[in-house]
Amino acid sequence: KTGSGASKTEVIKDLFDGKKHKDNKAIFQTILYCLLLTPSSDGAKTIQPGISWMKNLYNDDYNTDIYTKVDKKYTLIDFLAIKEEFEMELSYIIDEIFDPAIDFIQTPNEKTCLYCTFKNLCNR
């Protein structure tokens, strides 16, 4: 990743919280890639996702580890251990997007729209 973000999340559900998106987007993206690659990893006992932060590449303490809290302590994420929860949360979001009973609403924060690909669709 060339940008910035967090390498820790309190809980997996936070990855789906729009208010925490800026910090968690790299973790979310990495875990989504794990989900997409899961069929090709049949038989794996663990899948440990990681983020390569280019800006920290030459730091002495450089690492790619990402963590979530387990029993009040940050623990390396094992994708296979969180896969079911991640899929469930992703399913909720997708169901909400396609639910005709739930209207799309514009964000009250217009700064969010500055670089949005869809700003013309919502007249921003």
Short mmCIF file of N, CA and C in Angstrom, two decimals, residues 13-107:
data_model
loop_
_atom_site.label_atom_id
_atom_site.label_comp_id
_atom_site.label_asym_id
_atom_site.label_seq_id
_atom_site.Cartn_x
_atom_site.Cartn_y
_atom_site.Cartn_z
N LYS A 13 -16.04 -6.51 13.05
CA LYS A 13 -17.21 -5.69 12.71
C LYS A 13 -16.82 -4.24 12.41
N ASP A 14 -15.76 -3.74 13.04
CA ASP A 14 -15.31 -2.36 12.79
C ASP A 14 -14.89 -2.15 11.34
N LEU A 15 -14.51 -3.21 10.65
CA LEU A 15 -14.10 -3.07 9.25
C LEU A 15 -15.26 -2.65 8.35
N PHE A 16 -16.48 -2.82 8.85
CA PHE A 16 -17.68 -2.50 8.09
C PHE A 16 -18.36 -1.22 8.58
N ASP A 17 -17.73 -0.53 9.49
CA ASP A 17 -18.25 0.71 10.05
C ASP A 17 -17.74 1.88 9.23
N GLY A 18 -18.64 2.56 8.52
CA GLY A 18 -18.27 3.67 7.65
C GLY A 18 -17.53 4.78 8.35
N LYS A 19 -17.78 4.97 9.64
CA LYS A 19 -17.09 6.01 10.39
C LYS A 19 -15.63 5.66 10.66
N LYS A 20 -15.29 4.39 10.54
CA LYS A 20 -13.92 3.94 10.79
C LYS A 20 -13.22 3.53 9.49
N HIS A 21 -13.85 3.84 8.37
CA HIS A 21 -13.35 3.38 7.06
C HIS A 21 -11.93 3.86 6.77
N LYS A 22 -11.65 5.12 7.06
CA LYS A 22 -10.34 5.67 6.71
C LYS A 22 -9.20 4.87 7.34
N ASP A 23 -9.35 4.51 8.59
CA ASP A 23 -8.31 3.73 9.28
C ASP A 23 -8.30 2.28 8.86
N ASN A 24 -9.48 1.72 8.62
CA ASN A 24 -9.59 0.27 8.42
C ASN A 24 -9.63 -0.19 6.97
N LYS A 25 -9.61 0.74 6.01
CA LYS A 25 -9.81 0.32 4.62
C LYS A 25 -8.73 -0.64 4.12
N ALA A 26 -7.49 -0.48 4.53
CA ALA A 26 -6.43 -1.38 4.07
C ALA A 26 -6.61 -2.78 4.65
N ILE A 27 -7.01 -2.85 5.91
CA ILE A 27 -7.27 -4.16 6.53
C ILE A 27 -8.45 -4.83 5.84
N PHE A 28 -9.52 -4.06 5.62
CA PHE A 28 -10.70 -4.60 4.94
C PHE A 28 -10.31 -5.15 3.57
N GLN A 29 -9.58 -4.37 2.79
CA GLN A 29 -9.18 -4.76 1.44
C GLN A 29 -8.34 -6.04 1.48
N THR A 30 -7.42 -6.12 2.40
CA THR A 30 -6.54 -7.28 2.51
C THR A 30 -7.33 -8.54 2.86
N ILE A 31 -8.27 -8.40 3.78
CA ILE A 31 -9.07 -9.56 4.17
C ILE A 31 -10.04 -9.96 3.05
N LEU A 32 -10.53 -8.98 2.31
CA LEU A 32 -11.37 -9.30 1.15
C LEU A 32 -10.57 -10.09 0.12
N TYR A 33 -9.32 -9.71 -0.11
CA TYR A 33 -8.46 -10.48 -1.02
C TYR A 33 -8.31 -11.92 -0.51
N CYS A 34 -8.15 -12.09 0.78
CA CYS A 34 -8.05 -13.45 1.34
C CYS A 34 -9.30 -14.25 1.02
N LEU A 35 -10.46 -13.61 1.16
CA LEU A 35 -11.72 -14.29 0.87
C LEU A 35 -11.78 -14.72 -0.59
N LEU A 36 -11.33 -13.84 -1.48
CA LEU A 36 -11.35 -14.16 -2.91
C LEU A 36 -10.38 -15.29 -3.25
N LEU A 37 -9.29 -15.41 -2.49
CA LEU A 37 -8.29 -16.44 -2.76
C LEU A 37 -8.54 -17.74 -2.01
N THR A 38 -9.49 -17.77 -1.12
CA THR A 38 -9.72 -18.94 -0.29
C THR A 38 -9.92 -20.24 -1.09
N PRO A 39 -10.69 -20.23 -2.20
CA PRO A 39 -10.84 -21.49 -2.93
C PRO A 39 -9.52 -22.09 -3.41
N SER A 40 -8.53 -21.25 -3.68
CA SER A 40 -7.25 -21.77 -4.16
C SER A 40 -6.33 -22.18 -3.01
N SER A 41 -6.82 -22.06 -1.78
CA SER A 41 -5.99 -22.42 -0.63
C SER A 41 -6.59 -23.58 0.15
N ASP A 42 -7.30 -24.46 -0.54
CA ASP A 42 -7.88 -25.63 0.13
C ASP A 42 -6.80 -26.41 0.86
N GLY A 43 -7.11 -26.80 2.06
CA GLY A 43 -6.16 -27.56 2.85
C GLY A 43 -5.25 -26.72 3.72
N ALA A 44 -5.29 -25.41 3.56
CA ALA A 44 -4.45 -24.54 4.38
C ALA A 44 -4.91 -24.60 5.83
N LYS A 45 -3.98 -24.56 6.74
CA LYS A 45 -4.31 -24.56 8.16
C LYS A 45 -4.46 -23.14 8.68
N THR A 46 -3.70 -22.22 8.12
CA THR A 46 -3.83 -20.81 8.46
C THR A 46 -3.55 -19.98 7.21
N ILE A 47 -4.13 -18.81 7.20
CA ILE A 47 -3.82 -17.82 6.18
C ILE A 47 -3.60 -16.53 6.95
N GLN A 48 -2.38 -16.05 6.94
CA GLN A 48 -2.06 -14.84 7.69
C GLN A 48 -1.93 -13.67 6.72
N PRO A 49 -2.97 -12.82 6.66
CA PRO A 49 -2.89 -11.66 5.77
C PRO A 49 -1.90 -10.64 6.29
N GLY A 50 -1.37 -9.85 5.40
CA GLY A 50 -0.44 -8.79 5.78
C GLY A 50 -0.52 -7.63 4.81
N ILE A 51 -0.08 -6.48 5.27
CA ILE A 51 -0.09 -5.28 4.44
C ILE A 51 1.34 -4.79 4.29
N SER A 52 1.76 -4.60 3.05
CA SER A 52 3.08 -4.04 2.78
C SER A 52 2.94 -2.54 2.63
N TRP A 53 3.37 -1.80 3.65
CA TRP A 53 3.31 -0.34 3.62
C TRP A 53 4.60 0.17 2.98
N MET A 54 4.50 0.70 1.78
CA MET A 54 5.68 1.14 1.04
C MET A 54 6.45 2.24 1.77
N LYS A 55 5.75 3.13 2.45
CA LYS A 55 6.43 4.24 3.13
C LYS A 55 7.29 3.76 4.29
N ASN A 56 7.05 2.55 4.79
CA ASN A 56 7.81 2.01 5.92
C ASN A 56 8.78 0.91 5.50
N LEU A 57 8.89 0.70 4.21
CA LEU A 57 9.64 -0.44 3.68
C LEU A 57 11.07 -0.55 4.22
N TYR A 58 11.73 0.56 4.44
CA TYR A 58 13.12 0.50 4.86
C TYR A 58 13.31 0.81 6.35
N ASN A 59 12.23 0.84 7.11
CA ASN A 59 12.34 1.03 8.56
C ASN A 59 12.88 -0.24 9.22
N ASP A 60 13.64 -0.07 10.27
CA ASP A 60 14.19 -1.23 10.99
C ASP A 60 13.11 -2.12 11.58
N ASP A 61 11.98 -1.52 11.97
CA ASP A 61 10.91 -2.29 12.60
C ASP A 61 9.79 -2.66 11.61
N TYR A 62 10.08 -2.64 10.31
CA TYR A 62 9.08 -2.93 9.27
C TYR A 62 8.49 -4.32 9.43
N ASN A 63 7.17 -4.39 9.38
CA ASN A 63 6.51 -5.69 9.30
C ASN A 63 5.17 -5.52 8.61
N THR A 64 4.58 -6.60 8.18
CA THR A 64 3.33 -6.58 7.43
C THR A 64 2.15 -7.07 8.26
N ASP A 65 2.37 -7.36 9.52
CA ASP A 65 1.34 -7.98 10.36
C ASP A 65 0.12 -7.08 10.56
N ILE A 66 -1.06 -7.72 10.62
CA ILE A 66 -2.27 -7.01 11.01
C ILE A 66 -2.92 -7.77 12.16
N TYR A 67 -3.58 -7.01 13.03
CA TYR A 67 -4.06 -7.56 14.30
C TYR A 67 -5.51 -7.21 14.57
N THR A 68 -6.12 -8.04 15.39
CA THR A 68 -7.43 -7.77 15.97
C THR A 68 -7.36 -8.18 17.43
N LYS A 69 -8.27 -7.63 18.22
CA LYS A 69 -8.25 -7.94 19.66
C LYS A 69 -8.95 -9.26 19.93
N VAL A 70 -8.28 -10.08 20.70
CA VAL A 70 -8.83 -11.34 21.18
C VAL A 70 -8.53 -11.40 22.67
N ASP A 71 -9.57 -11.52 23.48
CA ASP A 71 -9.39 -11.56 24.93
C ASP A 71 -8.56 -10.39 25.45
N LYS A 72 -8.93 -9.18 25.02
CA LYS A 72 -8.31 -7.93 25.48
C LYS A 72 -6.85 -7.75 25.06
N LYS A 73 -6.40 -8.56 24.09
CA LYS A 73 -5.00 -8.49 23.66
C LYS A 73 -4.96 -8.57 22.13
N TYR A 74 -4.14 -7.71 21.52
CA TYR A 74 -4.02 -7.74 20.06
C TYR A 74 -3.31 -9.02 19.63
N THR A 75 -3.91 -9.69 18.65
CA THR A 75 -3.42 -10.97 18.16
C THR A 75 -3.35 -10.92 16.64
N LEU A 76 -2.34 -11.54 16.06
CA LEU A 76 -2.25 -11.62 14.61
C LEU A 76 -3.53 -12.19 14.03
N ILE A 77 -3.98 -11.61 12.93
CA ILE A 77 -5.18 -12.12 12.28
C ILE A 77 -4.85 -13.39 11.51
N ASP A 78 -5.61 -14.42 11.79
CA ASP A 78 -5.60 -15.65 10.98
C ASP A 78 -6.91 -15.61 10.21
N PHE A 79 -6.82 -15.45 8.91
CA PHE A 79 -8.02 -15.30 8.10
C PHE A 79 -9.00 -16.44 8.30
N LEU A 80 -8.52 -17.65 8.36
CA LEU A 80 -9.44 -18.78 8.49
C LEU A 80 -10.22 -18.74 9.80
N ALA A 81 -9.64 -18.12 10.82
CA ALA A 81 -10.33 -17.99 12.11
C ALA A 81 -11.42 -16.92 12.08
N ILE A 82 -11.29 -15.94 11.19
CA ILE A 82 -12.27 -14.85 11.14
C ILE A 82 -13.13 -14.90 9.88
N LYS A 83 -12.87 -15.85 9.02
CA LYS A 83 -13.54 -15.93 7.71
C LYS A 83 -15.06 -15.90 7.84
N GLU A 84 -15.61 -16.71 8.69
CA GLU A 84 -17.07 -16.81 8.83
C GLU A 84 -17.67 -15.47 9.26
N GLU A 85 -17.06 -14.82 10.24
CA GLU A 85 -17.56 -13.53 10.72
C GLU A 85 -17.44 -12.47 9.61
N PHE A 86 -16.33 -12.46 8.90
CA PHE A 86 -16.13 -11.50 7.82
C PHE A 86 -17.18 -11.70 6.72
N GLU A 87 -17.41 -12.94 6.34
CA GLU A 87 -18.41 -13.24 5.31
C GLU A 87 -19.80 -12.80 5.74
N MET A 88 -20.13 -13.02 7.01
CA MET A 88 -21.44 -12.64 7.53
C MET A 88 -21.62 -11.12 7.47
N GLU A 89 -20.61 -10.36 7.92
CA GLU A 89 -20.69 -8.90 7.89
C GLU A 89 -20.75 -8.39 6.45
N LEU A 90 -19.98 -8.99 5.57
CA LEU A 90 -19.99 -8.60 4.16
C LEU A 90 -21.36 -8.87 3.55
N SER A 91 -21.95 -9.98 3.92
CA SER A 91 -23.28 -10.34 3.44
C SER A 91 -24.32 -9.31 3.88
N TYR A 92 -24.24 -8.84 5.12
CA TYR A 92 -25.17 -7.80 5.61
C TYR A 92 -25.07 -6.54 4.75
N ILE A 93 -23.84 -6.13 4.46
CA ILE A 93 -23.64 -4.92 3.67
C ILE A 93 -24.19 -5.09 2.25
N ILE A 94 -23.91 -6.22 1.64
CA ILE A 94 -24.39 -6.47 0.28
C ILE A 94 -25.92 -6.55 0.26
N ASP A 95 -26.51 -7.21 1.25
CA ASP A 95 -27.97 -7.28 1.33
C ASP A 95 -28.58 -5.88 1.46
N GLU A 96 -27.94 -5.03 2.25
CA GLU A 96 -28.43 -3.66 2.43
C GLU A 96 -28.35 -2.87 1.14
N ILE A 97 -27.27 -3.03 0.40
CA ILE A 97 -27.10 -2.32 -0.87
C ILE A 97 -28.21 -2.68 -1.85
N PHE A 98 -28.58 -3.96 -1.89
CA PHE A 98 -29.58 -4.42 -2.85
C PHE A 98 -31.00 -4.44 -2.32
N ASP A 99 -31.22 -3.98 -1.11
CA ASP A 99 -32.56 -3.95 -0.53
C ASP A 99 -33.32 -2.74 -1.07
N PRO A 100 -34.38 -2.97 -1.88
CA PRO A 100 -35.11 -1.84 -2.45
C PRO A 100 -35.85 -1.01 -1.39
N ALA A 101 -36.02 -1.54 -0.21
CA ALA A 101 -36.70 -0.82 0.86
C ALA A 101 -35.78 0.19 1.56
N ILE A 102 -34.48 0.10 1.30
CA ILE A 102 -33.53 1.01 1.93
C ILE A 102 -33.04 2.00 0.88
N ASP A 103 -33.35 3.26 1.09
CA ASP A 103 -32.94 4.29 0.14
C ASP A 103 -31.46 4.62 0.29
N PHE A 104 -30.86 4.97 -0.83
CA PHE A 104 -29.51 5.51 -0.79
C PHE A 104 -29.63 6.94 -0.27
N ILE A 105 -28.73 7.35 0.57
CA ILE A 105 -28.74 8.73 1.06
C ILE A 105 -27.37 9.35 0.84
N GLN A 106 -27.38 10.63 0.59
CA GLN A 106 -26.12 11.34 0.43
C GLN A 106 -25.46 11.52 1.79
N THR A 107 -24.16 11.50 1.77
CA THR A 107 -23.43 11.75 3.00
C THR A 107 -23.59 13.22 3.38
#
